[in-house]
Short mmCIF file of C-alpha atoms in Angstrom, two decimals:
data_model
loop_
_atom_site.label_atom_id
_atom_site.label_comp_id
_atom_site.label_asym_id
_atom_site.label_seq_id
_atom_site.Cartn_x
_atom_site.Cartn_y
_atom_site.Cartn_z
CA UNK A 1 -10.09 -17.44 -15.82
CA UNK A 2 -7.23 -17.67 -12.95
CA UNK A 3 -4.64 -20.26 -13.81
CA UNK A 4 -2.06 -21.76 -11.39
CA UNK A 5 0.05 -18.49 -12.75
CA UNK A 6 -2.05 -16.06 -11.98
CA UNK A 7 -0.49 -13.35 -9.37
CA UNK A 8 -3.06 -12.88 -6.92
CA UNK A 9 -2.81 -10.48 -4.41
CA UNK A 10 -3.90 -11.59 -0.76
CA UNK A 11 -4.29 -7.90 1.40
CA UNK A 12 -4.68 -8.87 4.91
CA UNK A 13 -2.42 -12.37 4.55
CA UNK A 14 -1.65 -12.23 8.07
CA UNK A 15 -5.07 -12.32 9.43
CA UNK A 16 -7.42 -14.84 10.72
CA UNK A 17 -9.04 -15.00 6.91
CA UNK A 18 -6.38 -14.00 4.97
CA UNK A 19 -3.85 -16.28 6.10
CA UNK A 20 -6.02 -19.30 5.97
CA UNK A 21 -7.07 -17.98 2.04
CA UNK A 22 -3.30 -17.79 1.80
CA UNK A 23 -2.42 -21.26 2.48
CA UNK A 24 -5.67 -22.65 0.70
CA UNK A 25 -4.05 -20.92 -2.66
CA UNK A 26 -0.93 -22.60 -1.71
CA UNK A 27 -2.21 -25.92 -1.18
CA UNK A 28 -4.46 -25.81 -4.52
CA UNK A 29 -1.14 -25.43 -6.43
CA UNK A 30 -1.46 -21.13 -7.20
CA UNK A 31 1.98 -20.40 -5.88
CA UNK A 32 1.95 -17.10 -7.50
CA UNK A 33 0.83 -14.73 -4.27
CA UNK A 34 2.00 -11.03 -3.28
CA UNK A 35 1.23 -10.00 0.46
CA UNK A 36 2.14 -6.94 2.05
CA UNK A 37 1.95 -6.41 6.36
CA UNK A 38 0.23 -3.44 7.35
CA UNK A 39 3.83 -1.98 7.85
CA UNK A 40 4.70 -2.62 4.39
CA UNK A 41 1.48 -1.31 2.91
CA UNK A 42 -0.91 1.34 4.46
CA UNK A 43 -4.19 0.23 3.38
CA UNK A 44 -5.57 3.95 4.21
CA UNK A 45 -3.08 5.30 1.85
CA UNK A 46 -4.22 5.92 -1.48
CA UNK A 47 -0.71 7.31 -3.05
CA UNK A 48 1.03 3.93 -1.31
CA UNK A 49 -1.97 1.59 -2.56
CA UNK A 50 -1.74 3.09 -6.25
CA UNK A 51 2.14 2.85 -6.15
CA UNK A 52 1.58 -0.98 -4.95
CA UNK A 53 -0.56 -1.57 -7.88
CA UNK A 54 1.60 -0.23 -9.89
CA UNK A 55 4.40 -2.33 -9.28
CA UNK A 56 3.07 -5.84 -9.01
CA UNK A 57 -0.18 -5.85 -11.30
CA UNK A 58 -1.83 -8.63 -9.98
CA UNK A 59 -4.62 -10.40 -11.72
CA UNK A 60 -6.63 -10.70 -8.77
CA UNK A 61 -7.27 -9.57 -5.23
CA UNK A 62 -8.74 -10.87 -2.26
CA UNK A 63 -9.80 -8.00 0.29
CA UNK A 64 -9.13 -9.45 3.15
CA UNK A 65 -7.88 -6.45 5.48
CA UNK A 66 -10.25 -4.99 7.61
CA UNK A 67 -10.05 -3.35 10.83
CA UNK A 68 -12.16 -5.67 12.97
CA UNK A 69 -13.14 -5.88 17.06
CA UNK A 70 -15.79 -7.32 19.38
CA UNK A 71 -18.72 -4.69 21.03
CA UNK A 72 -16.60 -3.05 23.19
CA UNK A 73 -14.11 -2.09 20.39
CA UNK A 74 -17.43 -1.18 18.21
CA UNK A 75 -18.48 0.83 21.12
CA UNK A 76 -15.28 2.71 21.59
CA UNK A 77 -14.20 3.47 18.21
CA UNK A 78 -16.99 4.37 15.96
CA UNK A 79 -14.75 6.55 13.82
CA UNK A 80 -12.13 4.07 13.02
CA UNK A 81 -14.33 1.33 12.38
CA UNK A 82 -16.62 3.07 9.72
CA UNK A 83 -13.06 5.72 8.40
CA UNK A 84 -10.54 2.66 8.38
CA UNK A 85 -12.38 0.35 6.85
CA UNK A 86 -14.02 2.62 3.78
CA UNK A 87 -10.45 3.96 2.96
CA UNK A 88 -9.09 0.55 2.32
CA UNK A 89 -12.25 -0.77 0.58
CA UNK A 90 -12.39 2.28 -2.09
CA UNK A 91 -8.22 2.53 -2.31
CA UNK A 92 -8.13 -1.22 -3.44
CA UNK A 93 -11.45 -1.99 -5.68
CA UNK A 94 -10.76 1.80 -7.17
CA UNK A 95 -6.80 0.88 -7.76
CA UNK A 96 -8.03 -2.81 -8.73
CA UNK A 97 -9.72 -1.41 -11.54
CA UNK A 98 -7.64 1.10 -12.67
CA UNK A 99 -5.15 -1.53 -13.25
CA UNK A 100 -7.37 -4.11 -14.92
CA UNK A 101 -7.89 -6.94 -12.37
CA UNK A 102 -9.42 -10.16 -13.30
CA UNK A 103 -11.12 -11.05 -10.68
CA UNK A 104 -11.43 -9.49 -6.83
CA UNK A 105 -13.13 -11.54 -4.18
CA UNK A 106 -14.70 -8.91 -0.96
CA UNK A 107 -14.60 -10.36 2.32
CA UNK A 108 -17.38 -8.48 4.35
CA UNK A 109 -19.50 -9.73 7.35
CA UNK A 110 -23.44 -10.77 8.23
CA UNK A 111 -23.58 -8.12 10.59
CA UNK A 112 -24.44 -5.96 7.47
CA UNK A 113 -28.03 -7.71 8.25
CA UNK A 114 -30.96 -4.89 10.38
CA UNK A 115 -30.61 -6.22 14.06
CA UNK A 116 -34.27 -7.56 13.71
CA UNK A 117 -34.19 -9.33 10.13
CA UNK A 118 -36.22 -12.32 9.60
CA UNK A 119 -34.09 -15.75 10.58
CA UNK A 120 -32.19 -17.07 8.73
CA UNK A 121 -31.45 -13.98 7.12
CA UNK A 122 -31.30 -14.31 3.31
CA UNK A 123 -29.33 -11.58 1.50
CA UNK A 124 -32.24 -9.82 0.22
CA UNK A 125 -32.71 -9.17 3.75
CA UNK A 126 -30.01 -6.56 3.45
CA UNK A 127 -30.97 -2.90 4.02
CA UNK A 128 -34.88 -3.81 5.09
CA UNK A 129 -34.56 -1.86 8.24
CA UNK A 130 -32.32 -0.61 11.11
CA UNK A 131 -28.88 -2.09 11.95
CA UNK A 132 -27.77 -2.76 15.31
CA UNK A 133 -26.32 -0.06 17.20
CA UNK A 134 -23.25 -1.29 18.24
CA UNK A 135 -21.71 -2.12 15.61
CA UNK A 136 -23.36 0.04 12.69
CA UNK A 137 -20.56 1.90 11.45
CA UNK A 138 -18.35 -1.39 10.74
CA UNK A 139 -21.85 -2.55 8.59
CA UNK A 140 -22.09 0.68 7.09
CA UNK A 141 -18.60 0.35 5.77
CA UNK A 142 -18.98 -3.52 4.69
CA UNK A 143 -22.25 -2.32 3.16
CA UNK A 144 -20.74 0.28 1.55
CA UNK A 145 -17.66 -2.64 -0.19
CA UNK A 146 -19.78 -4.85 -1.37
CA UNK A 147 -22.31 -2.06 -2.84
CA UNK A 148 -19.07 -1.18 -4.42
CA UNK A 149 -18.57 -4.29 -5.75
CA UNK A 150 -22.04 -4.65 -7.16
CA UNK A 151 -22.04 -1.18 -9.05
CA UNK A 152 -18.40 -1.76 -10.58
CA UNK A 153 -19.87 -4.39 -12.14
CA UNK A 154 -23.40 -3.15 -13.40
CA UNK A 155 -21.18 0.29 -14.63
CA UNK A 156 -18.15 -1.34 -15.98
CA UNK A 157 -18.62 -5.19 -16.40
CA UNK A 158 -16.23 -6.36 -13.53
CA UNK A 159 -16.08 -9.60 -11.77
CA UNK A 160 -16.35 -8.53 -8.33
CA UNK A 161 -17.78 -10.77 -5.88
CA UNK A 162 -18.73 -10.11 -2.32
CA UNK A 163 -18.70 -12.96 0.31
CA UNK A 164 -20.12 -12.08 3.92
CA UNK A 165 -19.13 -14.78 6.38
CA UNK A 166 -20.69 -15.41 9.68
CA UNK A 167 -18.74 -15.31 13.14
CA UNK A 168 -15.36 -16.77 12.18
CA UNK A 169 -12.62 -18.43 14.57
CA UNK A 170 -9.45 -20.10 14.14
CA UNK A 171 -5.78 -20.29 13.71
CA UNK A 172 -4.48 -16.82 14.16
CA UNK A 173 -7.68 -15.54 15.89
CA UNK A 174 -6.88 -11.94 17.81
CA UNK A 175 -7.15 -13.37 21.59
CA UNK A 176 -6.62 -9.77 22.75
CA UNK A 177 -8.62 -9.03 25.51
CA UNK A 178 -9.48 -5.28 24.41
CA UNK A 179 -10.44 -6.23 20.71
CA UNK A 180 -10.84 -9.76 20.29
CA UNK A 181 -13.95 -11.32 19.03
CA UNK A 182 -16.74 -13.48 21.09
CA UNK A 183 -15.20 -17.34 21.21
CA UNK A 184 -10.78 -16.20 21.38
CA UNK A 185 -12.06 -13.83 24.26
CA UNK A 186 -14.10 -16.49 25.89
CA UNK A 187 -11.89 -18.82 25.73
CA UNK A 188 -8.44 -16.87 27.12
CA UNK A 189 -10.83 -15.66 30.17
CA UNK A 190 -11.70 -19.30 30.93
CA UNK A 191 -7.94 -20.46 30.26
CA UNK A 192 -6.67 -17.88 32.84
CA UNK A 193 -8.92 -18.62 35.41
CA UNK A 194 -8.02 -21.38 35.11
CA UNK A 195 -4.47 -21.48 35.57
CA UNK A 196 -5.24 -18.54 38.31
CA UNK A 197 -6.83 -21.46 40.40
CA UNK A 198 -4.05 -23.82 39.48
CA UNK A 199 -1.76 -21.34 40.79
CA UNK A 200 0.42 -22.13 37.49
CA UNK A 201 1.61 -18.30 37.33
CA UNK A 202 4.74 -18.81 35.27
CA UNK A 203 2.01 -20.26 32.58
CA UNK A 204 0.21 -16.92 33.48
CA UNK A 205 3.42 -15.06 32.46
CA UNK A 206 3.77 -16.76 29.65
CA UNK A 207 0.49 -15.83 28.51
CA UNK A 208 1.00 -11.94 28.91
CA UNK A 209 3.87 -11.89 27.43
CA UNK A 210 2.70 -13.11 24.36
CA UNK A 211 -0.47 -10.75 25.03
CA UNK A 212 0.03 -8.21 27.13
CA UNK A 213 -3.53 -6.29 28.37
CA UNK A 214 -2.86 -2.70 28.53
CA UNK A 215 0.53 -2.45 28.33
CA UNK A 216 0.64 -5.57 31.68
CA UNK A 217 2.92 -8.39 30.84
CA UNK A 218 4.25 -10.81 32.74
CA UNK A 219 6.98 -8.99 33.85
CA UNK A 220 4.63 -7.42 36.01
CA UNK A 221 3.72 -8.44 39.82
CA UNK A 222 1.01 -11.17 40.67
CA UNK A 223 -1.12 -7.69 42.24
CA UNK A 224 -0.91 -5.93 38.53
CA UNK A 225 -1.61 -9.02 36.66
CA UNK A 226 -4.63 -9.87 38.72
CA UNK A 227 -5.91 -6.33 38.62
CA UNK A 228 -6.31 -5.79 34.94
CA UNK A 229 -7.80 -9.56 34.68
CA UNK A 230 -10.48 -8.24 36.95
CA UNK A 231 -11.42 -5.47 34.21
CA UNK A 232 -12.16 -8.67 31.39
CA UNK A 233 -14.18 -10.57 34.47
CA UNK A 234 -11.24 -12.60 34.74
CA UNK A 235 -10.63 -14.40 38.55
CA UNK A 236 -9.46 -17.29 40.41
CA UNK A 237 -11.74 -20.06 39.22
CA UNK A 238 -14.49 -17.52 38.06
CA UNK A 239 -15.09 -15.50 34.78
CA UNK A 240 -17.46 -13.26 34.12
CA UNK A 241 -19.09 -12.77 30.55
CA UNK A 242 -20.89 -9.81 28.98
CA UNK A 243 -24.85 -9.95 28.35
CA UNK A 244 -27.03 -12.34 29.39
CA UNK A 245 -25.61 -15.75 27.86
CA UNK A 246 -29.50 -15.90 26.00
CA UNK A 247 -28.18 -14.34 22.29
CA UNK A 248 -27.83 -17.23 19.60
CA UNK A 249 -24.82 -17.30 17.11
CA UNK A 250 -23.17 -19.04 14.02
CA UNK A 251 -19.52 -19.89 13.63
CA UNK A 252 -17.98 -21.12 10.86
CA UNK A 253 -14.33 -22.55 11.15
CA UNK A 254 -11.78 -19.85 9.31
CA UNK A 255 -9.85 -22.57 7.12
CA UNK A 256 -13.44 -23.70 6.11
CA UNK A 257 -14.41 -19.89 5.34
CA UNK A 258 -11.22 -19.52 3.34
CA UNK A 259 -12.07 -22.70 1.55
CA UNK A 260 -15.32 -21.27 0.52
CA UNK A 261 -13.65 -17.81 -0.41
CA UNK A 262 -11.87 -19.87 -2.84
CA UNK A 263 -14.08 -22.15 -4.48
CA UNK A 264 -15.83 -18.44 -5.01
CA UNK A 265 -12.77 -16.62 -6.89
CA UNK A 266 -11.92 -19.71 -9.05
CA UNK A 267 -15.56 -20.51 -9.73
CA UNK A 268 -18.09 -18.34 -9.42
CA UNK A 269 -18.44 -15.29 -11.57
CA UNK A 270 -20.88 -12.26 -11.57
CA UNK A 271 -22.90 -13.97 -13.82
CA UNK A 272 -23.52 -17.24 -12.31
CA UNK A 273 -24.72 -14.81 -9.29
CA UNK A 274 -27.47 -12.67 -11.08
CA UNK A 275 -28.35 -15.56 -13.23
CA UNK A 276 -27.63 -13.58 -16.79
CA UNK A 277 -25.25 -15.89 -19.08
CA UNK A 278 -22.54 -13.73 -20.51
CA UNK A 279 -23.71 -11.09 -18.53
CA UNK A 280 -20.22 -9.53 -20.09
CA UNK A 281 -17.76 -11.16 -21.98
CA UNK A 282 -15.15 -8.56 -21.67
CA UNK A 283 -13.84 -6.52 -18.45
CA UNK A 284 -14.14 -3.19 -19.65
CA UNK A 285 -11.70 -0.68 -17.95
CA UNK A 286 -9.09 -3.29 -17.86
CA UNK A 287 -6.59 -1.93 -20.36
CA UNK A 288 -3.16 -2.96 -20.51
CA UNK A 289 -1.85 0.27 -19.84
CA UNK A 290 -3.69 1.00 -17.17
CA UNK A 291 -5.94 3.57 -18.36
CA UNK A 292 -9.21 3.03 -18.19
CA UNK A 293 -12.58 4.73 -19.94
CA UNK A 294 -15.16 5.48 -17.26
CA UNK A 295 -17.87 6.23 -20.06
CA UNK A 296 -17.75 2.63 -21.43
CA UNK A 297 -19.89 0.96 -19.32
CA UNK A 298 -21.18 -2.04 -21.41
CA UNK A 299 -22.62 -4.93 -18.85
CA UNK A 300 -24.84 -2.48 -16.99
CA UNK A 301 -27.30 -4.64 -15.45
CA UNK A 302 -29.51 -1.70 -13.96
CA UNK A 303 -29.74 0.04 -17.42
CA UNK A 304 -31.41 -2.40 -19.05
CA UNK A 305 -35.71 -2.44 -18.24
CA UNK A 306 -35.95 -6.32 -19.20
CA UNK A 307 -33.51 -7.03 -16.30
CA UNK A 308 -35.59 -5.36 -13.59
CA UNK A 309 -33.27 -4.30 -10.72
CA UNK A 310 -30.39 -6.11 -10.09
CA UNK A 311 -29.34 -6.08 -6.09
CA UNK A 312 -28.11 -8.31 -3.27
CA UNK A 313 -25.77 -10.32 -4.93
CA UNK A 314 -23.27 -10.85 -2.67
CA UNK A 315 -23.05 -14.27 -0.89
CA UNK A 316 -23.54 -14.99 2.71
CA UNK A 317 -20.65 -17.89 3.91
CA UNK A 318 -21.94 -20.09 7.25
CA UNK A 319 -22.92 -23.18 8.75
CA UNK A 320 -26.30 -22.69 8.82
CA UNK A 321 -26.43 -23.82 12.52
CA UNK A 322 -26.11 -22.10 15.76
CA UNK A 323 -26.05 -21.86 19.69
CA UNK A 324 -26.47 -20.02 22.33
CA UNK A 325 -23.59 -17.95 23.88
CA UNK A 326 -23.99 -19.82 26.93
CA UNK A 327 -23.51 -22.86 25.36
CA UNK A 328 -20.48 -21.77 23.60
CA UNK A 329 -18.85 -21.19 27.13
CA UNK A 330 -19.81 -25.04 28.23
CA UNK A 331 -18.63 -25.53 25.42
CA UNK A 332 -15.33 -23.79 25.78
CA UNK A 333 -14.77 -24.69 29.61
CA UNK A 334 -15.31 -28.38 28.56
CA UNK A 335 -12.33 -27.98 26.04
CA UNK A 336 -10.38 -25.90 28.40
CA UNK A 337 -10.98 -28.68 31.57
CA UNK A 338 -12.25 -25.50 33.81
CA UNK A 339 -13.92 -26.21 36.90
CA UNK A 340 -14.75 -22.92 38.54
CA UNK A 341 -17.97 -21.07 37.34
CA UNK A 342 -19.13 -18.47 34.65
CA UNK A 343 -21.29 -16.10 35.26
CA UNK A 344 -23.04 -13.72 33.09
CA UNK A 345 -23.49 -9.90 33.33
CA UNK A 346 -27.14 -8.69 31.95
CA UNK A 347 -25.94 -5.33 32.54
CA UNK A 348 -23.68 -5.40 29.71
CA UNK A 349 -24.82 -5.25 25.53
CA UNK A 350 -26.10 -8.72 24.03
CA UNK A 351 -25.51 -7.32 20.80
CA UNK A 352 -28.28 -8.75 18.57
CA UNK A 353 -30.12 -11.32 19.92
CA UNK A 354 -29.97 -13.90 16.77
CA UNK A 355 -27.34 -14.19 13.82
CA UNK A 356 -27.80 -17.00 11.36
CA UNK A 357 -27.90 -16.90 8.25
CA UNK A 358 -29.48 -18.81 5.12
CA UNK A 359 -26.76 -20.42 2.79
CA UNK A 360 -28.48 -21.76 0.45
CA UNK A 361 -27.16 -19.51 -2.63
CA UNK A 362 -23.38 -20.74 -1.67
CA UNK A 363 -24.82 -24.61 -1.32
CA UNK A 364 -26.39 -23.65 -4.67
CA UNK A 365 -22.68 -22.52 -5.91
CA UNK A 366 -21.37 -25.96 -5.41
CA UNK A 367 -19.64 -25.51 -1.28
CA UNK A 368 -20.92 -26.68 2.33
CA UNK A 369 -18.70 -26.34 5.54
CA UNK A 370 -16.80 -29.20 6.69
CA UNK A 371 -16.10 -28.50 10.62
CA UNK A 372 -18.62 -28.27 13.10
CA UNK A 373 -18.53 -26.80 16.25
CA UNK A 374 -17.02 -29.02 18.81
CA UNK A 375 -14.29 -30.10 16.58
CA UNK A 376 -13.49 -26.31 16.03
CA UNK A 377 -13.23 -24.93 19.53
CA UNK A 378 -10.93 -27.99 20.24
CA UNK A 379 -8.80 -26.96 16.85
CA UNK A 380 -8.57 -23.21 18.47
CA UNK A 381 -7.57 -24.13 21.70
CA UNK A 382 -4.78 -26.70 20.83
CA UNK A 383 -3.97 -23.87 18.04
CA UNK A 384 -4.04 -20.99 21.19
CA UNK A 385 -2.08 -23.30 23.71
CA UNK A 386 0.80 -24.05 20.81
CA UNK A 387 0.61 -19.93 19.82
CA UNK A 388 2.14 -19.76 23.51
CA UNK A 389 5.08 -21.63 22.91
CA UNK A 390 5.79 -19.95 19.85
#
């Protein structure tokens, strides 16, 4: 059991998630938090993480770090997306339990779900059939974390607990034009047309200095500015979105996610997932010297008949509601006060076609989302606008 003493260990604090877990901790009174930015810590680095580990002990973790990107970041950089992400996954939960963590709380994603799973997809809809394509390798490696997560605890009697949340936006959000997710990209595109048609070019500048696209700032010329824009279907008064407009997704609000990531790591254990009561009482590996026996494996779920097989038990995090990527965008050019036009490129990837997923184990856990949808893209883009005068 965490107390308001407990040193938890937040890796990926300065992300969309991990910064809004960050300041949930806070607020709850657990004041007790060790962070580390990605130039402080290499993730990859299984020397640095064990050295880390070493030093500060923490009682629990929250694997927040991932390295993250829309389709066309999927689509460019297979490697890194399935390489990055499994080296920081087995550097922490392998150093987590070498050094006798409580508690560790997996953030992972519902694009783990095959591209044509039955909607809404439950999680023992996981691993049913294919994946999508574009962005297999980043399921492959979430797959891989919270299967991680799932045998630690059958083998050694952990409490490690997998959360997958659906499409997430917020404070913090990546609005980088070459990585950034579905609903920052969307809305910087309509923002900059925007001011492209109001001629407000020193807001322009502004903008890409904050975020330059491919190297272009604003210290470039008008010519240059406009001329990478055009590559994101950025124009005066006109953007131009990937796919058809037709796919249908969730999004749940990040402060709301990290809410629910919370009410998880101070709640919910292994336990109350699978349904066994004092499905182990003790955390075996977690000596106090940090060595740990890998034959004692009381708490194995799988090796006992009576149990049957124990899978799936990580929780999907969501609304339960969705819309159409088109409506997102009138959505977004209603917040945004754009009056030019989007258009829609059927050339270009959907991605899968539908996305939402059934909550009802985290309702059952005792947490519903608080912000819907309209309220949230206003929150981002009052949150985006402010970023700019930072």
């Amino acid at each position: 059991m965490l107390n308001k003493d407990s040193k938890i260990y937040v890796a990926g604090h300065h992300g969309l998630v991990g910064s809004a877990i960050w300041n949930n901790l806070l607020s709850r009174g657990y004041h007790n938090l060790v962070g580390r930015s990605h130039k402080e810590l290499d993730l990859t680095d299984q020397v640095a993480v064990r050295s880390f580990f070493d030093e500060e002990r923490p009682e629990a973790v929250v694997l927040a770090a991932a390295f993250v990107g829309g389709i066309m970041a999927n689509s460019l950089y297979r490697a890194d997306f399935i390489m990055q992400n499994m080296k920081m996954q087995c550097n922490v939960i392998s150093e987590a339990y070498a050094h006798g963590v409580k508690k560790l709380l997996f953030l992972g994603s519902t694009c783990i779900y095959p591209k044509n799973a039955p909607q809404p997809m439950k999680e023992d809809c996981l691993l049913t059939s294919p994946l999508e394509y574009t962005n297999e390798e980043y399921a492959i490696a979430k797959i891989a974390g919270l299967k991680m997560c799932e045998s630690y605890n059958l083998q050694y009697g952990t409490n490690y607990i997998a959360v997958m949340p659906t499409n997430l936006y917020g404070p913090n959000d990546n609005f980088h034009l070459e990585n950034s997710h579905v609903m920052p990209a969307m809305m910087r595109k309509v923002y900059l047309a925007k001011l492209m048609h109001d001629d407000n070019w020193t807001a322009i500048r502004r903008d890409m200095d904050k975020r330059p696209v491919e190297g272009i700032d604003g210290s470039a010329d008008n010519a240059a500015i406009e001329q990478v824009l055009a590559k994101y279907g950025i124009y005066n008064n006109k953007v131009v979105l990937w796919g058809t407009g037709t796919p249908l997704r969730e999004f749940l609000w990040s402060e709301d996610m990290a809410d629910a990531s919370v009410h998880v790591l101070l709640n919910v254990d292994f336990s109350d997932i699978i349904g066994i009561e004092k499905y182990s009482s003790v955390h075996f590996g977690a000596a106090t010297d940090g060595a740990v026996d890998r034959n004692h494996s009381a708490g194995r779920g799988g090796a006992i008949p009576s149990l049957g097989e124990i899978r799936n038990c990580h929780i999907n995090v969501g609304t339960g509601k969705e819309l159409t990527i088109r409506e997102l965008s009138q959505l977004v050019v209603k917040t945004v006060g754009f009056e030019g036009t989007v258009e829609f490129d059927a050339s270009k990837p959907d991605g899968t076609m539908r996305k939402l997923i059934d909550v009802s184990k985290l309702h059952s856990l005792g947490w519903t989302h608080k912000v819907e949808i309209e309220d949230g893209v206003q929150r981002l883009f009052d949150w985006y606008q402010q970023s700019l005068q930072a």
